[in-house]
Coordinates of C-alpha atoms in Angstrom, one line a residue:
X1 CA 0.0 0.0 -0.1
X2 CA 2.9 2.4 1.3
X3 CA 4.5 1.7 -2.3
X4 CA 1.7 2.2 -4.1
X5 CA 0.8 5.6 -2.5
X6 CA 4.8 6.9 -3.5
X7 CA 4.1 5.8 -6.7
X8 CA 1.3 7.6 -7.2
X9 CA 2.6 10.7 -5.6
X10 CA 5.9 10.5 -8.0
X11 CA 3.5 10.2 -11.3
X12 CA 1.8 13.1 -10.1
X13 CA 4.5 15.3 -9.9
X14 CA 5.9 13.8 -12.5
X15 CA 3.0 15.1 -14.5
X16 CA 2.8 18.9 -13.3
X17 CA 6.6 18.9 -14.0
X18 CA 5.9 18.6 -17.4
X19 CA 3.0 21.1 -17.6
X20 CA 5.4 23.5 -16.2
X21 CA 8.0 22.7 -18.4
X22 CA 5.9 23.0 -21.5
X23 CA 3.3 25.8 -20.7
X24 CA 4.3 27.3 -17.8
X25 CA 3.6 27.8 -14.1
X26 CA -0.5 29.1 -14.7
X27 CA -1.1 26.2 -16.6
X28 CA 0.3 24.1 -13.0
X29 CA -2.8 25.7 -11.5
X30 CA -5.2 25.2 -14.4
X31 CA -4.3 21.1 -13.8
X32 CA -4.1 21.2 -9.8
X33 CA -7.7 22.9 -10.1
X34 CA -8.8 20.1 -12.8
X35 CA -7.9 17.3 -10.5
X36 CA -9.1 18.7 -7.4
X37 CA -12.6 18.9 -9.3
X38 CA -12.3 15.1 -9.6
X39 CA -15.0 13.4 -7.0
X40 CA -12.8 12.0 -3.9
X41 CA -13.2 8.2 -5.5
X42 CA -12.0 8.7 -8.4
X43 CA -8.6 11.1 -7.8
X44 CA -8.0 8.9 -4.9
X45 CA -7.8 11.5 -2.4
X46 CA -5.1 13.8 -3.8
X47 CA -4.3 17.1 -2.8
X48 CA -2.3 19.7 -3.7
X49 CA -0.2 23.5 -3.1
X50 CA 1.2 25.0 -5.3
X51 CA 3.7 28.1 -4.1
X52 CA 5.2 31.0 -6.0
X53 CA 9.0 32.3 -5.3
X54 CA 8.0 34.1 -1.8
X55 CA 5.8 31.0 -0.4
X56 CA 2.4 32.5 -1.2
X57 CA -0.1 29.6 -2.4
X58 CA -1.1 29.9 -6.1
X59 CA -3.4 27.0 -6.4
X60 CA -4.5 23.9 -4.4
X61 CA -6.2 22.8 -1.0
X62 CA -3.1 22.4 1.4
X63 CA -2.5 24.6 3.9
X64 CA 1.2 26.2 4.8
X65 CA 1.3 24.2 8.2
X66 CA 0.5 21.1 7.0
X67 CA 3.3 21.3 3.9
X68 CA 6.3 22.7 6.1
X69 CA 7.5 19.1 7.0
X70 CA 7.1 17.7 3.6
X71 CA 10.6 16.6 1.7
X72 CA 11.9 17.2 -1.7
X73 CA 12.4 13.9 -2.5
X74 CA 11.3 11.3 0.4
X75 CA 8.0 11.1 1.0
X76 CA 6.8 12.3 4.5
X77 CA 3.7 11.0 6.4
X78 CA 1.9 14.0 8.4
X79 CA -1.5 14.0 10.2
X80 CA -4.0 16.4 8.7
X81 CA -7.0 18.0 10.8
X82 CA -8.8 18.0 7.4
X83 CA -7.5 15.1 5.6
X84 CA -6.2 12.5 7.9
X85 CA -3.4 10.8 7.8
X86 CA -1.2 11.9 4.7
X87 CA 1.8 11.0 2.7
X88 CA 2.9 14.4 0.9
X89 CA 6.6 15.1 -1.6
X90 CA 7.5 18.5 -2.6
X91 CA 9.3 19.3 -5.4
X92 CA 11.2 23.1 -6.4
X93 CA 10.8 24.3 -10.0
X94 CA 13.4 25.9 -12.0
X95 CA 11.9 29.5 -11.6
X96 CA 11.7 29.0 -7.3
X97 CA 8.2 27.7 -7.7
X98 CA 7.4 24.7 -4.9
X99 CA 4.9 22.0 -5.2
X100 CA 3.8 19.8 -2.7
X101 CA 1.4 16.6 -3.6
X102 CA -0.1 14.6 -0.8
X103 CA -2.4 11.8 -0.8
X104 CA -4.8 10.6 1.8
X105 CA -3.6 7.1 3.0
X106 CA -7.2 6.1 4.2
X107 CA -8.4 7.1 0.2
X108 CA -5.9 4.9 -1.2
X109 CA -6.8 1.8 1.4
X110 CA -9.8 2.9 0.6
X111 CA -9.4 2.4 -3.4
X112 CA -7.7 -0.7 -3.1
X113 CA -10.1 -2.1 -1.4
X114 CA -12.8 -1.1 -3.9
X115 CA -10.5 -2.5 -6.6
X116 CA -10.0 -5.6 -4.7
X117 CA -14.1 -5.7 -3.8
X118 CA -14.9 -5.5 -8.2
X119 CA -12.0 -8.2 -8.5
X120 CA -13.4 -10.4 -6.3
X121 CA -17.2 -9.6 -7.9
X122 CA -15.4 -10.4 -11.2
X123 CA -14.2 -13.6 -10.4
X124 CA -17.3 -14.4 -8.8
X125 CA -18.9 -13.6 -12.1
X126 CA -16.4 -15.8 -14.0
X127 CA -16.8 -18.4 -11.8
X128 CA -20.7 -18.4 -11.4
X129 CA -20.9 -18.4 -15.8
X130 CA -18.1 -21.3 -15.4
X131 CA -20.2 -23.3 -13.3
X132 CA -23.3 -22.1 -15.9
X133 CA -21.6 -23.5 -18.7
X134 CA -20.4 -26.2 -16.8
X135 CA -24.4 -27.2 -15.8
X136 CA -25.2 -27.1 -19.0
X137 CA -23.0 -28.9 -20.6
X138 CA -23.3 -31.5 -18.2
X139 CA -26.8 -31.0 -18.7
X140 CA -26.7 -31.8 -22.5
X141 CA -24.3 -34.8 -21.5
X142 CA -26.5 -36.7 -19.2
X143 CA -29.4 -36.2 -21.5
X144 CA -27.6 -37.6 -24.5
X145 CA -26.0 -40.6 -22.4
X146 CA -29.7 -41.0 -21.0
X147 CA -30.8 -41.6 -24.7
X148 CA -28.4 -43.8 -25.0
X149 CA -29.1 -45.8 -22.3
X150 CA -33.1 -45.5 -23.1
X151 CA -32.2 -46.6 -26.7
X152 CA -29.9 -49.7 -25.4
X153 CA -32.8 -50.7 -22.9
X154 CA -35.4 -50.9 -25.5
X155 CA -33.1 -53.0 -27.5
X156 CA -32.4 -55.5 -24.5
X157 CA -36.2 -55.8 -24.8
X158 CA -36.3 -57.2 -28.1
X159 CA -37.3 -53.8 -30.2
X160 CA -34.5 -53.6 -32.3
X161 CA -36.1 -50.7 -34.6
X162 CA -34.8 -48.7 -31.5
X163 CA -32.3 -45.7 -32.9
X164 CA -30.5 -42.7 -31.5
X165 CA -31.6 -39.8 -32.4
X166 CA -29.0 -38.1 -35.2
X167 CA -27.6 -34.5 -33.7
X168 CA -25.5 -33.9 -36.3
X169 CA -23.1 -32.9 -33.5
X170 CA -19.4 -34.2 -34.1
X171 CA -17.8 -35.2 -31.3
X172 CA -16.8 -38.2 -29.2
X173 CA -21.0 -38.5 -28.5
X174 CA -21.7 -38.1 -32.0
X175 CA -19.4 -41.0 -33.4
X176 CA -20.7 -43.4 -30.2
X177 CA -24.4 -42.9 -31.4
X178 CA -23.7 -43.4 -35.1
X179 CA -21.5 -46.8 -34.2
X180 CA -24.5 -48.1 -31.7
X181 CA -27.1 -47.4 -34.6
X182 CA -25.0 -48.8 -37.2
X183 CA -24.4 -52.3 -34.4
X184 CA -28.2 -52.6 -33.8
X185 CA -29.1 -52.1 -37.6
X186 CA -26.3 -55.2 -38.3
X187 CA -28.1 -57.1 -35.5
X188 CA -31.5 -56.3 -36.7
X189 CA -30.1 -57.7 -40.2
X190 CA -28.9 -60.8 -38.9
X191 CA -31.6 -61.6 -36.6
X192 CA -34.1 -60.9 -39.8
X193 CA -32.2 -62.9 -42.1
X194 CA -32.3 -65.5 -39.1
X195 CA -36.2 -64.9 -38.6
X196 CA -36.4 -65.8 -42.9
X197 CA -34.7 -68.7 -42.8
X198 CA -36.8 -69.9 -40.1
X199 CA -40.2 -69.0 -41.2
X200 CA -39.1 -70.5 -44.6
X201 CA -38.2 -74.1 -43.1
X202 CA -41.1 -73.9 -41.2
X203 CA -43.1 -73.3 -44.4
X204 CA -41.7 -75.9 -46.5
X205 CA -41.3 -78.8 -43.8
X206 CA -45.4 -78.3 -43.0
X207 CA -46.9 -79.8 -45.7
X208 CA -44.4 -83.0 -45.9
X209 CA -45.2 -83.5 -42.5
X210 CA -48.8 -83.1 -42.9
X211 CA -48.8 -85.6 -45.3
X212 CA -47.0 -87.8 -43.6
X213 CA -48.6 -88.0 -40.3
X214 CA -51.7 -88.8 -42.9
X215 CA -49.6 -91.7 -44.0
X216 CA -48.8 -92.9 -40.4
X217 CA -52.5 -92.6 -39.6
X218 CA -53.2 -94.7 -42.8
X219 CA -50.5 -97.3 -41.8
X220 CA -52.1 -97.1 -38.0
X221 CA -55.7 -98.0 -39.4
X222 CA -54.9 -100.9 -41.4
X223 CA -52.6 -102.9 -38.5
X224 CA -53.4 -104.0 -35.4
X225 CA -52.7 -101.2 -32.2
X226 CA -48.9 -100.0 -32.6
X227 CA -47.3 -98.2 -29.8
X228 CA -44.6 -97.4 -32.3
X229 CA -46.8 -95.9 -34.9
X230 CA -48.6 -94.2 -31.7
X231 CA -45.3 -92.7 -30.5
X232 CA -44.4 -91.6 -34.1
X233 CA -47.4 -89.7 -34.6
X234 CA -47.3 -88.0 -31.2
X235 CA -44.0 -86.6 -32.2
X236 CA -44.6 -85.5 -35.3
X237 CA -47.6 -83.7 -33.9
X238 CA -45.5 -82.3 -31.4
X239 CA -43.5 -81.0 -34.3
X240 CA -46.3 -79.6 -36.3
X241 CA -47.1 -77.6 -33.2
X242 CA -43.9 -76.2 -33.0
X243 CA -44.3 -75.3 -37.4
X244 CA -47.6 -73.8 -36.3
X245 CA -46.3 -71.8 -33.4
X246 CA -43.4 -70.4 -35.9
X247 CA -45.7 -69.5 -38.2
X248 CA -48.1 -67.7 -35.7
X249 CA -45.4 -65.8 -34.6
X250 CA -44.2 -64.8 -38.2
X251 CA -47.8 -63.8 -38.8
X252 CA -48.1 -61.5 -36.4
X253 CA -44.6 -59.4 -37.2
X254 CA -45.7 -59.2 -40.8
X255 CA -49.0 -57.3 -39.8
X256 CA -47.2 -54.9 -37.3
X257 CA -48.8 -51.7 -38.2
X258 CA -51.3 -52.7 -39.8
X259 CA -54.4 -51.4 -38.2
X260 CA -56.7 -53.1 -40.8
X261 CA -59.7 -55.8 -39.5
X262 CA -59.4 -54.5 -36.0
X263 CA -62.7 -53.8 -34.0
X264 CA -63.5 -52.6 -30.6
X265 CA -62.9 -54.8 -27.6
X266 CA -63.6 -54.9 -24.1
X267 CA -60.4 -56.4 -22.2
X268 CA -62.8 -56.9 -19.1
X269 CA -65.2 -58.7 -21.0
X270 CA -62.4 -61.0 -23.1
X271 CA -60.6 -61.5 -19.4
X272 CA -64.0 -62.7 -18.1
X273 CA -64.6 -65.3 -20.7
X274 CA -61.1 -66.6 -19.9
X275 CA -61.1 -66.7 -16.9
X276 CA -64.8 -68.6 -17.0
X277 CA -62.4 -70.9 -19.5
X278 CA -59.6 -71.4 -17.4
X279 CA -61.1 -71.6 -14.0
X280 CA -61.7 -75.5 -14.2
X281 CA -58.3 -76.4 -15.1
X282 CA -57.3 -74.0 -12.5
X283 CA -59.3 -75.8 -9.7
X284 CA -57.8 -79.5 -11.2
X285 CA -54.4 -77.8 -10.0
X286 CA -55.8 -76.3 -6.7
X287 CA -55.2 -72.9 -8.2
X288 CA -57.7 -69.9 -7.8
X289 CA -58.5 -67.5 -10.9
X290 CA -59.4 -64.0 -9.3
X291 CA -60.5 -61.0 -12.0
X292 CA -60.0 -57.5 -10.8
X293 CA -61.4 -55.1 -13.8
X294 CA -61.0 -51.8 -12.3
X295 CA -61.7 -50.2 -15.4
X296 CA -63.5 -50.1 -18.5
X297 CA -61.1 -50.5 -21.0
X298 CA -61.7 -51.2 -24.8
X299 CA -58.8 -50.9 -27.2
X300 CA -59.0 -51.9 -31.3
X301 CA -57.3 -55.0 -31.6
X302 CA -58.1 -58.3 -33.4
X303 CA -60.1 -60.4 -31.1
X304 CA -58.7 -63.8 -32.0
X305 CA -55.1 -62.6 -31.4
X306 CA -55.8 -60.6 -28.7
X307 CA -58.0 -63.6 -26.8
X308 CA -54.9 -65.9 -27.7
X309 CA -52.5 -63.5 -26.2
X310 CA -54.4 -63.6 -22.8
X311 CA -55.3 -67.4 -22.8
X312 CA -51.3 -67.7 -23.3
X313 CA -50.8 -65.5 -20.3
X314 CA -53.0 -67.7 -18.1
X315 CA -51.9 -70.8 -19.2
X316 CA -48.4 -70.0 -18.7
X317 CA -49.6 -68.6 -15.0
X318 CA -51.4 -72.0 -14.3
X319 CA -48.7 -74.2 -15.9
X320 CA -45.7 -72.0 -13.7
X321 CA -47.4 -71.1 -10.5
X322 CA -47.2 -73.0 -7.2
X323 CA -49.6 -75.0 -6.1
X324 CA -52.8 -73.7 -3.9
X325 CA -52.2 -69.8 -4.9
X326 CA -54.5 -67.3 -6.7
X327 CA -53.5 -66.2 -10.1
X328 CA -54.7 -62.2 -10.5
X329 CA -56.0 -61.0 -13.8
X330 CA -56.2 -57.1 -13.1
X331 CA -57.4 -55.0 -16.0
X332 CA -57.0 -51.0 -15.4
X333 CA -56.4 -47.8 -17.5
X334 CA -53.4 -45.5 -17.3
X335 CA -53.8 -42.1 -19.3
X336 CA -54.6 -43.1 -23.0
X337 CA -53.6 -46.6 -22.0
X338 CA -55.1 -49.7 -21.3
X339 CA -53.2 -51.9 -18.8
X340 CA -53.8 -55.9 -18.2
X341 CA -51.9 -58.1 -15.7
X342 CA -51.8 -61.5 -15.3
X343 CA -49.8 -62.1 -12.1
X344 CA -48.8 -65.3 -10.1
X345 CA -46.7 -66.9 -7.2
X346 CA -44.0 -68.6 -9.1
X347 CA -40.2 -69.2 -9.9
X348 CA -38.9 -65.6 -9.9
X349 CA -37.8 -63.8 -13.5
X350 CA -34.4 -61.8 -12.7
X351 CA -32.0 -59.6 -14.5
X352 CA -31.3 -60.6 -18.4
X353 CA -34.3 -63.3 -18.0
X354 CA -37.1 -60.3 -18.5
X355 CA -35.6 -60.1 -22.1
X356 CA -34.9 -63.0 -23.2
X357 CA -38.0 -64.9 -22.3
X358 CA -39.9 -63.1 -24.9
X359 CA -37.1 -65.0 -27.2
X360 CA -38.2 -67.9 -29.3
X361 CA -37.3 -71.2 -28.1
X362 CA -36.3 -69.8 -24.6
X363 CA -36.9 -72.0 -21.8
X364 CA -36.6 -70.9 -18.4
X365 CA -34.3 -72.8 -16.8
X366 CA -35.7 -73.5 -13.6
X367 CA -38.5 -74.7 -16.0
X368 CA -37.1 -77.2 -18.5
X369 CA -38.7 -80.0 -18.0
X370 CA -42.5 -78.6 -18.6
X371 CA -44.0 -79.2 -22.0
X372 CA -43.7 -76.5 -24.8
X373 CA -41.0 -75.3 -27.5
X374 CA -41.0 -71.7 -26.0
X375 CA -42.7 -70.0 -28.5
X376 CA -46.2 -68.8 -26.6
X377 CA -44.4 -65.8 -25.0
X378 CA -42.5 -64.9 -28.1
X379 CA -45.9 -64.6 -30.0
X380 CA -47.6 -63.0 -27.1
X381 CA -45.0 -59.7 -27.8
X382 CA -45.6 -60.1 -31.9
X383 CA -49.3 -59.6 -31.0
X384 CA -48.8 -57.0 -28.9
X385 CA -46.2 -54.8 -31.0
X386 CA -48.8 -55.9 -34.1
X387 CA -51.9 -53.9 -31.8
X388 CA -49.3 -51.0 -30.8
X389 CA -48.5 -52.0 -27.5
X390 CA -46.1 -53.4 -25.2
X391 CA -45.8 -56.1 -23.4
X392 CA -43.2 -56.7 -20.6
X393 CA -42.5 -58.4 -16.9
X394 CA -43.1 -56.0 -13.9
X395 CA -40.5 -56.2 -11.4
X396 CA -41.8 -57.4 -8.1
X397 CA -40.2 -59.1 -5.2
X398 CA -43.1 -61.8 -4.8
X399 CA -44.8 -62.1 -7.7
X400 CA -44.3 -63.1 -11.5
X401 CA -46.2 -59.9 -13.3
X402 CA -46.6 -59.8 -17.3
X403 CA -47.8 -56.5 -17.9
X404 CA -50.0 -56.1 -21.7
X405 CA -50.4 -52.2 -22.1
X406 CA -52.6 -51.3 -25.6
X407 CA -54.0 -47.8 -26.4
X408 CA -57.4 -47.5 -25.6
X409 CA -60.1 -46.5 -28.6
X410 CA -60.8 -42.9 -29.2
X411 CA -64.1 -43.7 -27.9
X412 CA -62.7 -44.7 -24.4

């Protein structure tokens, strides 16, 4: 602070000396008057006294009593009644005039604190701006990563038509999004190729197997009861059911997006019919079907396909539920969606099994001994997608819950 005061006084002395040498003493009077006209904060507590050769004052606001102790070279600190603590310095011009320049020590300190305060305010503003930019950048980053996670989650659930939005940003995340879309596209093409091959094989094999079954039936009718022929026909019928299942899945997938031949279907009414149909089977297994229709839910659907979807879900629940337990079929609405769920107490479907269980031929590892080909749930999801709906497993620590969501009709 002391060094800053000394530098200001020396600069002021040098400046006024230059005015004296180039323009004369009258110009010094004018310059001092101009300096004193500034606000105290702007001139940082500057005070002056300009005397002629005889010591009489020409201009300035300092008294003779204050300036008597000033030195010609070194700054001197004095106490003033009017201005408080001052640091001042004197110089004598070649014409014999004396110039005394002073600074208020408190004013310099105040100006320094103001400068420090402004610097701190600027620093805080800069930090706030940097924080705002960081928050916006982080928010954008979180949003883009969230989109990636959502898309990959959809892909994991079997929706291979999901793609990340193309933002056009040429950065690392943009390149990653492009690679992810390319990977999903290649996976979709490979699965579609596998599906076409499977569908073609199923279609080509069904006719010869049907003819073979007719031949076995004819041979069986022409001979005495032959267990080998009966077993062969049973195996053949199982293969035909497998091929029919594959063709049903293929047909439902081929109809995705096709809204023709759909009609209003009341899920509560359809659910009641299904409960009535399966109740005798449930009683034989010591189980009980419970229908909870909480709202009227009418959807545009192909009745046969939706009926098959619900019957498959109930049949699976009966097959895998623990004995002497309830199987709950609930129907409700959520916004513009109809929600049907089938819940049972049985083997838990956890982790990756939640998406894999909808894959054709997948069997629950704990239930491999159960009869079936693993096509029922694949067909159910294909039917749901055909109706612009979803079929997923709802996480629950105690129950296995399959939830079907379909758009309500516009009249609902």
